[in-house]
Amino acid sequence: MKKFAALFLTLVMMCGLVACGGGDTASDGKEESKDDGGSDGKIELNVIAAQYGQNTNSWWEGFVKDFTAEHSDIDLNVEVVSWNDIYTVVNTRISNNDAPDILNIDVFANYQADGLLLPAEDFVSKETYDKMYPAFLEQSNVDGTIWAIPDLASARALYYNADILKDAGVEVPTTWDELTEACKAIKAHDSKIYPWGIDMTTDEGQAAFAYYTWNNGGGFVDEDGNWTLNSDKNVEAIEYAINLVNEGYTNSDPANDTRYDLQDMFGAGQVAMMIGPNSIPTYIADGGYSVNYAVAPIPTNGGVDSVSAGVMDRFMCFDNEYSDAEMEAIKTFFDFFYEDARYSEWVLMEGFLPATSTGGEILAKEDESMASWVDIVGSCNFYPTAKTEWDDVKQGVINVEQQALLGGNVKELLDELQAEIAE
Amino acid sequence: MKNKTFRKVEPYIWILPSIILMAVFILVPIIFVFRMSLSDVSKAGIIRGFAGFANFTKVINSSAFKLVLKNTIVWTVAVVVLSTVLGFILALILNNEFRGRKIARAIMVFPWATTLVIQASAWKFIIDTDYGTLNTLLLRLGIIEQSVNWTPTAEAYFMWEIACGIFVTIPFVTFCVLSGLQSIDGTYYEAATVDGASYWQQLFQITMPLVRSSLTVSTVLNIIYVFNSFPIIWTITKGDPANHTDTLVTYLYKLAFYNGKQGQAAAVSVIGFTILLICASVYMVYTLRKGDE
């Protein structure tokens, strides 16, 4: 009897497992149903979008409403996912053969390397494609093909508390020597104020690496795109940054104070200077802070021109074997998204910068402060995200910074990282 | 005859739903993780083929792994041992008759009932150097004149995380032990008192042996929970600086979703699973056998 019961149980369990595995088959079959145009004759379009801030969800809701009103033959689903979860969600969907049609995220190289993406010119109409800043499109170039299009950008600059600098009797620093002197003077003026804000956290430590190395003539890659993580310029730059921490000129815990912590401290007048994105004014206004601040170029060393760090996010299209009608629907989506008025609204929603020249013109006309940022973003450096090693490099430089904070030798650490990446 | 057959099958039918649920939501993912740990997985999460033990050797040879493993052991042992001792003492106190006992028991539940992320955020907020409430309180009371950096080193951060872990684990131990204590017949103690046994003799000869099974359950469950605990460390330090506060779970999360090395992350997961399986089984077999004796 027991044997019978055990057999019965095993059989049922097997059925459960088969049913579970059946999920994959069902999602494989998704293409079939898509080709038929869905049960109600509509073309289904699935989008995963990153959540930039509190307004993102409602903006997309409005977008879907407007879009479906105009294109009733397309069933548009937009899933807005927070930055914390988006990589987990997307990777899980991909490994279950359930990739979205369109994805809005920051990186693309890993998806491209797996042959999952369509070239940009296949999924965007020529008219829309021509609106993009060519320098931005270049950031998604792998072997001569553009794989993703920019949706927005942000650029970084030096923010300083004008009152603190005035009280301490220092000018806005333009070089590292001036910066060190300014820090010294601010510290002497009020020991409770952190003269300089620095973020070397897992969240965004790679930005610190970029600020100091780029403004010392170094960087992640050379002109040919080869990794140059352990260059002398980079070693000098990171040593300088770590020295600022060791001298007590910075926030007390750079490995754990995120940029948002710094922005709060800057807003509260506890940090005198920090490098931050163009969205800081919005952040400070929303946070109810009343601090007298201004913006300046990032200080440099060795006579190098100041380089701003640009961050750019993208749209990409997964190759889900689309029919012609579906391809048209995807193009329609992008044409609709990049319509000038709607696109300006999207960019302004969370205080970002436009990635299209027409968007840039509109915004520059509307707002003078925006005009200078549009100029900055046109000339800034970007992370080498088109390279598949980028994830490892990003985590690697953060690890180097944190090891250096614990007393590690910067040169040795960067040598190790370079060797590891070159493998 | 038919009735008899049905009666034999009946219990299996009743437990069938839970078996199916467990198979689908526990067994299948475990099999997937094992498969992934032995596969070559692309950064986007696509399995490209069989990789043998390559993921395991890469993980074990990485410089961070030893540190992370050490942290995991320190974290699990410190939190489980200290919370068990403190929880046990608290249970003994709460088992006494005193005014406000019910309120005290209700308060005990709070740390347990609150989400771990909220708990950890609160602790982070308390110990922060710049805007922490601990510094503010001490400054207001005039005990300190300048803000104290409570987390000057990575080790200090880890200590605070352990303290937070202990704080949230104590209630579970207390309630497990308390349920054991309440099932002990009072006549044992009366008899022991008549025989002239001291408080300590009663504690070690009567109380301890009789709550052993409750303690075993709470300890085994705690070893598993604490070993796998993610929110406290992730909320407070994300394993920073440079893996110095990482445990296996936060480390594998970073490997999978920050570095895109899902195969290696699965390997770490399998290593963790194996360690847990061995520890929990050894502990359970040892204590239960001792109990039988």
XYZ file of C-alpha atoms in Angstrom:
716
model
C 0.000 0.000 0.000
C 2.769 2.383 0.988
C 4.496 1.648 -2.282
C 1.336 2.510 -4.157
C 0.976 5.782 -2.290
C 4.602 6.673 -2.871
C 4.275 5.942 -6.572
C 1.152 8.033 -6.776
C 2.880 10.940 -5.037
C 5.891 10.709 -7.298
C 3.658 10.756 -10.353
C 1.821 13.829 -9.144
C 5.096 15.541 -8.359
C 6.337 14.750 -11.841
C 3.170 16.272 -13.259
C 3.853 19.366 -11.187
C 7.367 19.587 -12.538
C 6.271 19.091 -16.116
C 3.626 21.765 -15.664
C 6.336 24.007 -14.290
C 8.653 23.355 -17.216
C 5.688 23.978 -19.461
C 5.992 27.652 -18.605
C 9.044 27.870 -20.802
C 7.323 26.266 -23.713
C 4.450 28.651 -23.300
C 6.755 31.641 -23.380
C 8.567 30.173 -26.368
C 5.257 30.036 -28.041
C 4.852 33.743 -27.449
C 6.235 34.552 -30.873
C 3.536 32.448 -32.494
C 0.715 34.279 -30.833
C 2.475 37.554 -31.617
C 2.650 36.691 -35.281
C -1.052 36.127 -35.275
C -1.365 39.607 -33.935
C -2.817 38.449 -30.615
C -6.302 37.181 -29.914
C -8.017 40.530 -30.343
C -6.062 41.445 -33.453
C -3.877 43.954 -31.623
C -0.109 44.033 -31.810
C 1.341 43.567 -28.350
C 4.354 45.680 -27.386
C 6.113 45.063 -24.065
C 8.369 47.744 -22.669
C 10.484 47.698 -19.506
C 11.484 51.190 -18.406
C 13.772 52.358 -15.643
C 12.275 54.387 -12.843
C 14.199 57.652 -12.755
C 12.301 59.233 -9.911
C 8.906 59.837 -8.385
C 7.407 61.212 -11.600
C 8.420 58.386 -13.929
C 5.436 56.127 -13.305
C 2.823 58.801 -13.864
C 4.638 60.078 -16.955
C 4.551 56.629 -18.537
C 0.893 56.182 -17.571
C 0.080 59.371 -19.449
C 2.234 58.236 -22.349
C 0.441 54.893 -22.680
C -2.922 56.641 -22.569
C -1.975 59.104 -25.317
C -0.309 56.409 -27.385
C -3.226 53.970 -27.308
C -5.665 56.779 -28.065
C -3.771 57.473 -31.266
C -2.768 53.899 -32.136
C -5.650 51.682 -31.141
C -4.183 48.726 -33.060
C -1.213 48.511 -30.666
C -1.497 47.088 -27.177
C 1.302 48.868 -25.323
C 2.395 47.572 -21.907
C 4.992 49.574 -20.024
C 6.463 48.110 -16.860
C 8.374 50.707 -14.846
C 11.042 49.059 -12.662
C 13.272 50.696 -10.045
C 17.012 50.873 -10.684
C 17.566 48.529 -7.752
C 15.622 45.723 -9.408
C 15.833 46.342 -13.122
C 18.939 44.210 -13.812
C 17.482 41.334 -11.808
C 14.148 41.586 -13.592
C 15.641 41.846 -17.087
C 18.190 39.050 -16.609
C 15.549 36.751 -15.154
C 13.231 37.477 -18.067
C 16.016 36.821 -20.578
C 17.064 33.536 -18.995
C 13.408 32.445 -19.137
C 13.191 33.288 -22.860
C 10.837 36.128 -22.065
C 12.834 39.210 -23.076
C 10.844 42.455 -23.394
C 10.466 44.010 -26.838
C 11.877 47.368 -25.805
C 14.135 48.061 -22.848
C 15.104 51.396 -21.292
C 18.253 50.944 -19.191
C 21.850 52.233 -18.997
C 23.934 49.336 -20.372
C 23.577 47.278 -23.533
C 26.905 45.543 -24.282
C 26.087 42.245 -22.536
C 22.793 41.861 -24.394
C 24.480 42.733 -27.667
C 27.312 40.249 -27.042
C 24.703 37.494 -26.663
C 23.144 38.449 -29.994
C 19.881 39.462 -28.374
C 19.532 42.965 -29.823
C 18.520 44.486 -33.151
C 20.642 47.239 -34.740
C 19.231 50.692 -33.968
C 18.574 51.538 -37.583
C 16.255 48.528 -37.848
C 13.914 49.653 -35.103
C 13.965 53.455 -35.374
C 12.715 55.447 -38.345
C 15.342 57.500 -40.151
C 13.655 60.744 -39.195
C 13.854 59.971 -35.481
C 17.325 58.485 -35.734
C 18.652 61.707 -37.309
C 17.490 63.729 -34.296
C 20.035 62.088 -31.966
C 23.375 63.732 -31.171
C 25.894 61.663 -33.189
C 28.356 61.684 -30.256
C 25.675 59.992 -28.127
C 24.912 57.361 -30.734
C 28.625 56.590 -30.925
C 28.479 55.449 -27.286
C 26.471 52.430 -28.449
C 28.771 51.530 -31.325
C 30.110 47.990 -31.428
C 32.037 46.980 -34.544
C 30.572 49.794 -36.597
C 26.920 49.145 -35.744
C 24.813 51.278 -33.396
C 22.808 48.988 -31.090
C 20.919 51.403 -28.862
C 19.613 54.957 -28.915
C 20.002 57.493 -26.108
C 16.868 58.458 -24.158
C 18.404 61.115 -21.938
C 21.665 62.206 -20.421
C 23.051 63.937 -17.401
C 26.347 65.704 -16.899
C 28.435 66.412 -13.824
C 30.012 69.606 -12.584
C 31.418 71.125 -9.392
C 28.794 72.489 -7.004
C 30.003 74.812 -4.270
C 28.426 76.540 -1.312
C 29.143 80.196 -2.133
C 28.632 81.373 1.469
C 31.090 78.912 2.984
C 33.755 79.699 0.372
C 33.273 83.440 0.941
C 33.456 83.111 4.736
C 36.588 80.986 4.489
C 38.066 83.567 2.115
C 38.735 81.211 -0.792
C 38.075 81.415 -4.522
C 36.411 78.625 -6.475
C 39.221 76.098 -7.131
C 40.113 75.315 -10.734
C 43.181 73.128 -10.110
C 43.950 70.366 -7.632
C 46.474 72.579 -5.829
C 43.844 75.266 -5.407
C 41.387 72.619 -4.277
C 43.732 71.364 -1.561
C 44.331 74.943 -0.394
C 40.597 75.667 -0.402
C 39.932 72.522 1.660
C 42.610 73.551 4.142
C 41.127 77.041 4.486
C 37.559 75.767 4.925
C 38.696 73.235 7.523
C 40.524 76.004 9.409
C 37.462 78.246 9.150
C 35.007 75.671 10.554
C 36.154 72.184 11.486
C 32.554 70.891 11.516
C 32.134 71.455 7.772
C 33.389 68.856 5.299
C 35.211 70.891 2.632
C 34.883 68.236 -0.079
C 32.283 65.546 -0.747
C 33.433 62.222 -2.167
C 31.452 59.062 -3.019
C 33.342 55.779 -3.444
C 30.407 53.485 -2.745
C 29.234 50.398 -4.594
C 26.461 52.653 -5.937
C 28.605 55.075 -7.889
C 32.281 54.786 -7.007
C 33.151 54.516 -10.696
C 32.096 58.174 -11.076
C 34.802 59.242 -8.612
C 37.324 57.274 -10.658
C 36.163 59.117 -13.777
C 36.215 62.621 -12.198
C 39.801 62.382 -10.996
C 41.411 60.352 -13.783
C 39.790 62.246 -16.656
C 40.775 65.562 -15.130
C 44.359 64.368 -14.785
C 44.668 63.303 -18.428
C 44.041 59.614 -17.676
C 40.937 57.462 -17.956
C 39.499 53.983 -18.382
C 40.658 53.468 -21.986
C 43.195 54.929 -24.434
C 42.365 56.391 -27.840
C 42.177 52.937 -29.392
C 39.768 51.741 -26.775
C 42.234 49.528 -24.867
C 41.931 49.373 -21.087
C 44.519 51.589 -19.354
C 43.382 51.277 -15.767
C 46.864 51.272 -14.217
C 48.299 54.233 -16.138
C 50.541 56.582 -14.150
C 47.993 59.377 -14.536
C 45.291 57.164 -13.029
C 47.493 56.117 -10.109
C 48.328 59.764 -9.409
C 44.643 60.739 -9.621
C 43.364 58.076 -7.232
C 46.211 58.718 -4.805
C 45.248 62.400 -4.813
C 41.588 61.565 -4.058
C 42.525 59.127 -1.281
C 44.868 61.720 0.151
C 41.994 64.204 0.416
C 40.172 61.625 2.537
C 43.222 60.836 4.686
C 43.864 64.537 5.328
C 40.335 64.783 6.731
C 39.062 67.133 4.004
C 36.119 64.937 3.011
C 33.006 63.343 4.433
C 34.013 60.782 7.051
C 32.864 57.625 5.265
C 33.367 57.749 1.468
C 32.823 53.976 1.105
C 29.302 54.269 2.517
C 28.145 57.849 1.889
C 26.251 57.723 -1.397
C 25.842 60.694 -3.707
C 22.365 61.211 -2.253
C 23.830 61.396 1.263
C 26.291 63.974 -0.040
C 23.548 65.944 -1.788
C 21.627 66.051 1.493
C 24.718 67.195 3.373
C 25.438 69.775 0.662
C 21.867 71.023 0.892
C 22.189 71.267 4.673
C 25.417 73.267 4.354
C 27.560 70.528 5.869
C 29.547 69.825 2.715
C 31.133 72.863 1.041
C 31.912 71.415 -2.397
C 30.966 68.306 -4.328
C 30.834 67.020 -7.871
C 27.280 66.222 -8.876
C 24.776 65.960 -11.719
C 22.734 68.718 -13.324
C 19.696 67.472 -11.407
C 21.017 68.774 -8.063
C 19.017 72.047 -8.235
C 15.810 69.992 -8.541
C 16.951 67.741 -5.688
C 17.780 70.685 -3.432
C 14.515 72.461 -4.213
C 12.466 69.268 -3.635
C 14.308 68.629 -0.364
C 13.315 72.060 0.937
C 16.923 73.166 1.390
C 17.856 76.822 1.080
C 21.537 76.866 0.318
C 23.378 79.547 -1.649
C 25.246 77.522 -4.259
C 26.744 77.866 -7.726
C 28.197 75.610 -10.429
C 31.736 75.543 -11.846
C 33.905 73.227 -13.959
C 35.526 70.238 -12.191
C 39.080 71.142 -10.972
C 41.901 69.621 -12.994
C 45.607 68.847 -12.696
C 48.634 69.339 -14.953
C 47.031 71.910 -17.220
C 44.380 69.502 -18.538
C 41.069 70.991 -19.737
C 38.215 70.297 -17.352
C 36.232 67.235 -18.416
C 32.662 66.660 -17.310
C 31.436 63.121 -16.800
C 28.399 62.293 -18.843
C 25.931 59.562 -18.037
C 23.635 58.373 -20.776
C 20.774 55.908 -20.726
C 19.373 54.050 -23.679
C 16.554 52.348 -25.464
C 17.247 49.017 -27.089
C 15.114 46.514 -28.941
C 15.339 42.774 -28.346
C 15.273 40.499 -31.372
C 12.026 38.616 -30.780
C 11.650 37.689 -34.466
C 9.136 40.358 -35.326
C 6.749 40.404 -38.245
C 6.725 43.495 -40.457
C 3.646 44.821 -38.679
C 5.326 44.442 -35.302
C 8.458 46.179 -36.554
C 6.316 49.071 -37.723
C 4.631 49.213 -34.311
C 8.039 49.504 -32.633
C 9.050 52.320 -34.991
C 5.747 54.038 -34.289
C 6.501 53.818 -30.565
C 9.844 55.580 -30.962
C 8.476 58.217 -33.355
C 5.808 58.977 -30.781
C 8.283 59.068 -27.890
C 10.766 61.373 -29.627
C 8.167 63.888 -30.869
C 9.830 67.143 -29.834
C 7.248 68.470 -27.382
C 6.694 65.081 -25.728
C 10.410 64.394 -25.574
C 11.175 67.755 -23.920
C 8.565 66.929 -21.315
C 10.222 63.539 -20.690
C 13.630 65.121 -20.203
C 12.376 67.867 -17.915
C 10.300 65.440 -15.851
C 13.234 64.537 -13.581
C 15.626 67.341 -14.505
C 17.745 65.542 -17.092
C 19.404 66.670 -20.323
C 18.188 65.919 -23.851
C 19.889 63.436 -26.158
C 18.426 64.871 -29.349
C 19.529 68.065 -31.039
C 15.964 69.260 -31.564
C 15.170 68.609 -27.886
C 18.324 70.479 -26.914
C 17.346 73.511 -28.984
C 13.880 73.695 -27.456
C 15.158 73.373 -23.895
C 18.040 75.811 -24.402
C 15.586 78.416 -25.676
C 13.269 77.941 -22.714
C 15.848 78.053 -19.957
C 19.217 79.797 -19.921
C 20.777 77.632 -17.205
C 19.774 74.631 -19.307
C 21.674 76.085 -22.284
C 25.029 75.890 -20.494
C 24.290 72.309 -19.441
C 23.340 71.383 -22.998
C 26.777 72.730 -24.001
C 28.505 70.729 -21.265
C 26.768 67.486 -22.164
C 27.784 67.938 -25.791
C 31.479 67.854 -24.826
C 31.672 65.483 -21.852
C 33.288 62.062 -21.588
C 31.240 58.902 -21.153
C 31.938 55.580 -19.458
C 33.095 52.936 -21.953
C 29.836 50.999 -21.582
C 30.025 49.583 -25.097
C 32.726 47.181 -23.881
C 31.578 43.900 -22.362
C 34.219 44.092 -19.598
C 32.595 47.284 -18.301
C 30.740 45.554 -15.413
C 33.986 44.075 -14.136
C 35.870 47.342 -14.604
C 33.180 49.318 -12.829
C 33.130 47.009 -9.794
C 36.915 46.678 -10.031
C 37.688 50.394 -9.749
C 35.223 50.741 -6.878
C 37.002 47.882 -5.121
C 40.383 49.540 -5.755
C 39.140 52.811 -4.248
C 37.746 51.053 -1.193
C 40.896 48.958 -0.718
C 42.925 52.162 -0.990
C 40.729 53.764 1.665
C 41.653 50.821 3.915
C 45.337 51.551 3.302
C 46.047 49.523 0.142
C 48.669 50.590 -2.404
C 46.894 52.240 -5.352
C 49.534 51.286 -7.917
C 49.544 47.606 -6.929
C 45.766 47.458 -6.805
C 45.356 49.028 -10.253
C 48.068 46.756 -11.675
C 46.156 43.742 -10.360
C 42.873 45.013 -11.786
C 44.415 45.744 -15.180
C 45.907 42.230 -15.296
C 42.563 40.705 -14.321
C 40.618 42.639 -16.981
C 43.209 41.951 -19.683
C 42.868 38.180 -19.088
C -11.659 -3.173 2.301
C -12.192 -0.161 0.073
C -12.659 2.029 3.091
C -9.423 0.739 4.596
C -7.455 1.522 1.426
C -8.877 5.011 1.321
C -7.963 5.606 4.958
C -4.371 4.676 4.181
C -4.187 6.950 1.137
C -6.100 9.823 2.716
C -3.243 11.437 4.663
C -1.113 11.527 1.532
C -3.854 13.298 -0.344
C -4.066 15.908 2.390
C -0.362 16.640 2.316
C -0.223 16.545 -1.462
C -0.802 20.282 -2.044
C 2.081 21.227 0.216
C 4.334 18.650 -1.420
C 3.509 20.020 -4.858
C 4.082 23.571 -3.637
C 7.420 22.627 -2.127
C 8.479 20.799 -5.247
C 7.587 23.703 -7.491
C 8.874 26.556 -5.377
C 11.810 24.942 -3.564
C 13.030 21.859 -5.376
C 12.902 23.236 -8.906
C 14.818 26.443 -8.088
C 17.420 24.380 -6.221
C 17.894 22.171 -9.270
C 18.163 25.289 -11.455
C 20.831 26.788 -9.186
C 22.855 23.567 -9.234
C 22.585 23.423 -13.021
C 23.637 27.065 -13.321
C 26.626 26.560 -11.021
C 27.930 23.898 -13.426
C 27.201 25.946 -16.559
C 28.871 28.623 -18.590
C 26.412 31.495 -18.184
C 26.594 34.660 -20.286
C 26.370 38.078 -18.632
C 22.825 38.477 -19.875
C 21.906 35.207 -18.132
C 21.862 32.742 -21.034
C 23.257 29.262 -20.368
C 25.842 28.490 -23.037
C 26.910 25.002 -22.028
C 28.431 22.745 -19.405
C 31.407 24.249 -17.593
C 32.271 21.541 -15.072
C 33.632 22.978 -11.842
C 35.097 26.092 -13.498
C 32.750 28.431 -11.633
C 33.683 26.840 -8.308
C 37.427 27.087 -8.874
C 37.123 30.723 -10.001
C 35.130 31.606 -6.902
C 37.364 29.740 -4.464
C 40.539 31.218 -5.988
C 39.255 34.796 -5.885
C 40.892 36.981 -3.253
C 37.604 38.123 -1.734
C 36.141 34.658 -1.132
C 38.190 33.746 1.945
C 37.379 37.052 3.591
C 33.690 36.679 2.775
C 33.598 33.109 4.090
C 35.280 34.203 7.325
C 32.789 37.062 7.674
C 29.893 34.662 7.122
C 31.101 32.330 9.855
C 31.729 35.195 12.305
C 28.336 36.724 11.471
C 26.400 33.449 11.864
C 28.163 32.243 15.020
C 28.071 35.644 16.749
C 24.434 36.366 15.977
C 23.127 32.850 16.688
C 25.121 32.257 19.891
C 24.582 35.677 21.443
C 20.919 35.925 20.498
C 20.316 32.404 21.853
C 21.964 33.214 25.191
C 20.219 36.581 25.522
C 16.898 35.220 24.240
C 17.083 32.357 26.732
C 17.726 34.722 29.641
C 14.902 36.971 28.515
C 12.560 33.976 28.283
C 13.442 32.993 31.862
C 12.627 36.527 33.011
C 9.380 36.692 31.065
C 8.338 33.297 32.444
C 8.170 34.788 35.927
C 5.002 36.267 37.350
C 5.292 40.052 37.479
C 3.125 43.055 36.824
C 3.106 44.182 33.197
C 4.311 40.796 31.959
C 1.851 40.813 29.081
C 2.992 44.254 27.959
C 6.624 43.176 28.200
C 5.876 40.147 26.029
C 4.053 42.299 23.501
C 6.981 44.724 23.315
C 9.272 41.755 22.700
C 7.468 41.091 19.438
C 8.181 44.531 17.948
C 11.724 43.966 16.685
C 10.571 40.669 15.217
C 7.428 42.013 13.627
C 9.142 44.919 11.883
C 10.580 44.382 8.431
C 14.322 43.799 8.476
C 14.980 46.563 5.967
C 13.192 49.063 8.224
C 15.091 47.765 11.266
C 18.425 48.032 9.478
C 17.608 51.504 8.144
C 16.736 52.608 11.673
C 20.061 51.273 12.994
C 21.912 52.966 10.161
C 20.158 56.199 11.011
C 21.003 55.848 14.707
C 24.744 55.275 14.285
C 25.382 57.734 11.447
C 28.227 60.130 12.239
C 26.722 63.178 10.552
C 23.008 63.029 11.248
C 22.696 60.009 13.544
C 20.297 60.134 16.467
C 22.817 58.553 18.860
C 25.239 61.454 18.374
C 22.422 63.977 18.575
C 21.187 62.473 21.834
C 24.635 62.366 23.436
C 25.368 65.932 22.276
C 22.079 67.207 23.737
C 22.747 65.447 27.027
C 26.198 67.016 27.079
C 27.948 63.638 27.332
C 30.039 64.327 24.217
C 31.152 67.645 22.761
C 31.752 66.580 19.159
C 30.062 64.000 16.985
C 31.664 60.600 17.442
C 32.383 58.431 14.410
C 30.822 55.140 15.571
C 31.987 53.334 12.456
C 35.631 54.339 11.949
C 36.637 50.942 10.557
C 35.067 48.153 8.538
C 35.211 45.935 11.638
C 33.241 48.515 13.608
C 30.558 48.511 10.924
C 30.420 44.739 11.056
C 30.024 44.830 14.841
C 27.036 47.154 14.502
C 25.518 44.862 11.893
C 25.975 41.908 14.235
C 24.354 43.925 17.026
C 21.402 44.668 14.760
C 21.211 40.985 13.795
C 21.154 39.952 17.460
C 18.482 42.532 18.260
C 16.103 41.211 15.623
C 16.801 37.539 16.365
C 16.291 37.607 20.138
C 12.448 37.667 20.038
C 12.288 34.460 18.013
C 14.529 32.611 20.494
C 12.607 34.051 23.412
C 9.270 32.887 22.106
C 10.535 29.418 21.224
C 12.067 28.970 24.681
C 9.082 30.544 26.395
C 6.748 28.021 24.805
C 9.063 25.267 26.031
C 9.198 26.734 29.541
C 5.435 26.977 29.808
C 5.002 23.314 29.005
C 7.163 22.295 31.987
C 5.087 20.966 34.829
C 5.537 23.104 37.970
C 5.612 20.021 40.186
C 9.156 19.222 39.021
C 10.380 22.432 40.586
C 8.333 21.851 43.739
C 9.873 18.388 44.119
C 13.351 19.774 43.471
C 12.843 22.547 46.018
C 11.739 19.980 48.591
C 14.892 17.989 47.839
C 16.914 21.160 48.473
C 18.050 21.868 44.906
C 19.457 25.368 44.330
C 18.257 27.736 41.573
C 21.216 26.831 39.374
C 20.720 23.113 39.916
C 17.060 23.482 38.931
C 18.071 25.499 35.853
C 20.623 22.988 34.609
C 18.925 19.748 35.742
C 15.290 20.515 34.996
C 14.819 23.566 32.804
C 17.629 23.017 30.325
C 16.884 19.374 29.495
C 13.175 20.085 29.150
C 13.536 23.059 26.769
C 16.236 21.349 24.733
C 13.922 20.473 21.857
C 12.610 24.056 21.632
C 16.176 25.366 21.731
C 17.222 22.928 19.016
C 14.426 24.087 16.749
C 15.180 27.764 17.315
C 18.931 27.272 16.869
C 18.665 25.264 13.667
C 16.190 27.712 12.171
C 18.350 30.637 13.289
C 21.490 29.158 11.757
C 19.630 28.961 8.449
C 17.977 32.392 8.700
C 21.068 34.238 9.886
C 23.420 32.537 7.443
C 21.098 33.514 4.605
C 20.213 36.942 5.957
C 20.537 39.636 3.325
C 18.651 42.819 4.295
C 20.647 43.955 7.345
C 24.062 43.938 5.709
C 22.746 45.153 2.377
C 20.906 48.103 3.925
C 23.708 49.193 6.228
C 26.886 48.720 4.156
C 26.208 46.709 0.961
C 29.245 44.674 2.009
C 31.499 47.735 1.647
C 34.298 48.664 2.033
C 35.913 46.199 -0.382
C 33.987 43.077 0.768
C 34.971 43.655 4.405
C 31.368 43.357 5.591
C 30.127 40.984 2.878
C 28.668 37.594 3.733
C 28.168 34.845 1.158
C 24.641 36.017 0.379
C 25.452 39.700 -0.262
C 28.591 38.633 -2.125
C 26.692 36.341 -4.458
C 24.069 39.020 -5.068
C 26.800 41.428 -6.159
C 28.407 38.734 -8.307
C 25.122 37.982 -10.036
C 23.608 41.413 -10.499
C 26.515 43.880 -10.342
C 29.242 41.850 -12.057
C 26.985 39.753 -14.286
C 28.682 36.518 -13.185
C 25.610 34.403 -12.580
C 27.433 31.095 -12.908
C 29.862 32.043 -10.152
C 27.031 33.448 -8.053
C 25.239 30.100 -8.356
C 28.459 28.361 -7.304
C 28.653 30.527 -4.166
C 25.028 29.683 -3.518
C 25.723 25.943 -3.788
C 28.725 26.285 -1.454
C 26.542 28.113 1.071
C 23.797 25.506 0.732
C 26.281 22.696 1.363
C 27.793 24.382 4.417
C 24.334 24.986 5.864
C 23.189 21.463 5.163
C 26.205 19.998 6.951
C 26.073 22.372 9.928
C 22.348 22.067 10.470
C 22.338 18.266 10.109
C 25.323 17.786 12.439
C 23.795 20.064 15.047
C 20.381 18.433 14.825
C 21.668 14.859 14.932
C 23.997 15.704 17.828
C 21.423 17.452 20.011
C 18.555 15.096 19.285
C 20.700 12.038 19.970
C 21.862 13.617 23.197
C 18.208 14.215 24.034
C 17.386 10.540 23.472
C 20.135 9.487 25.813
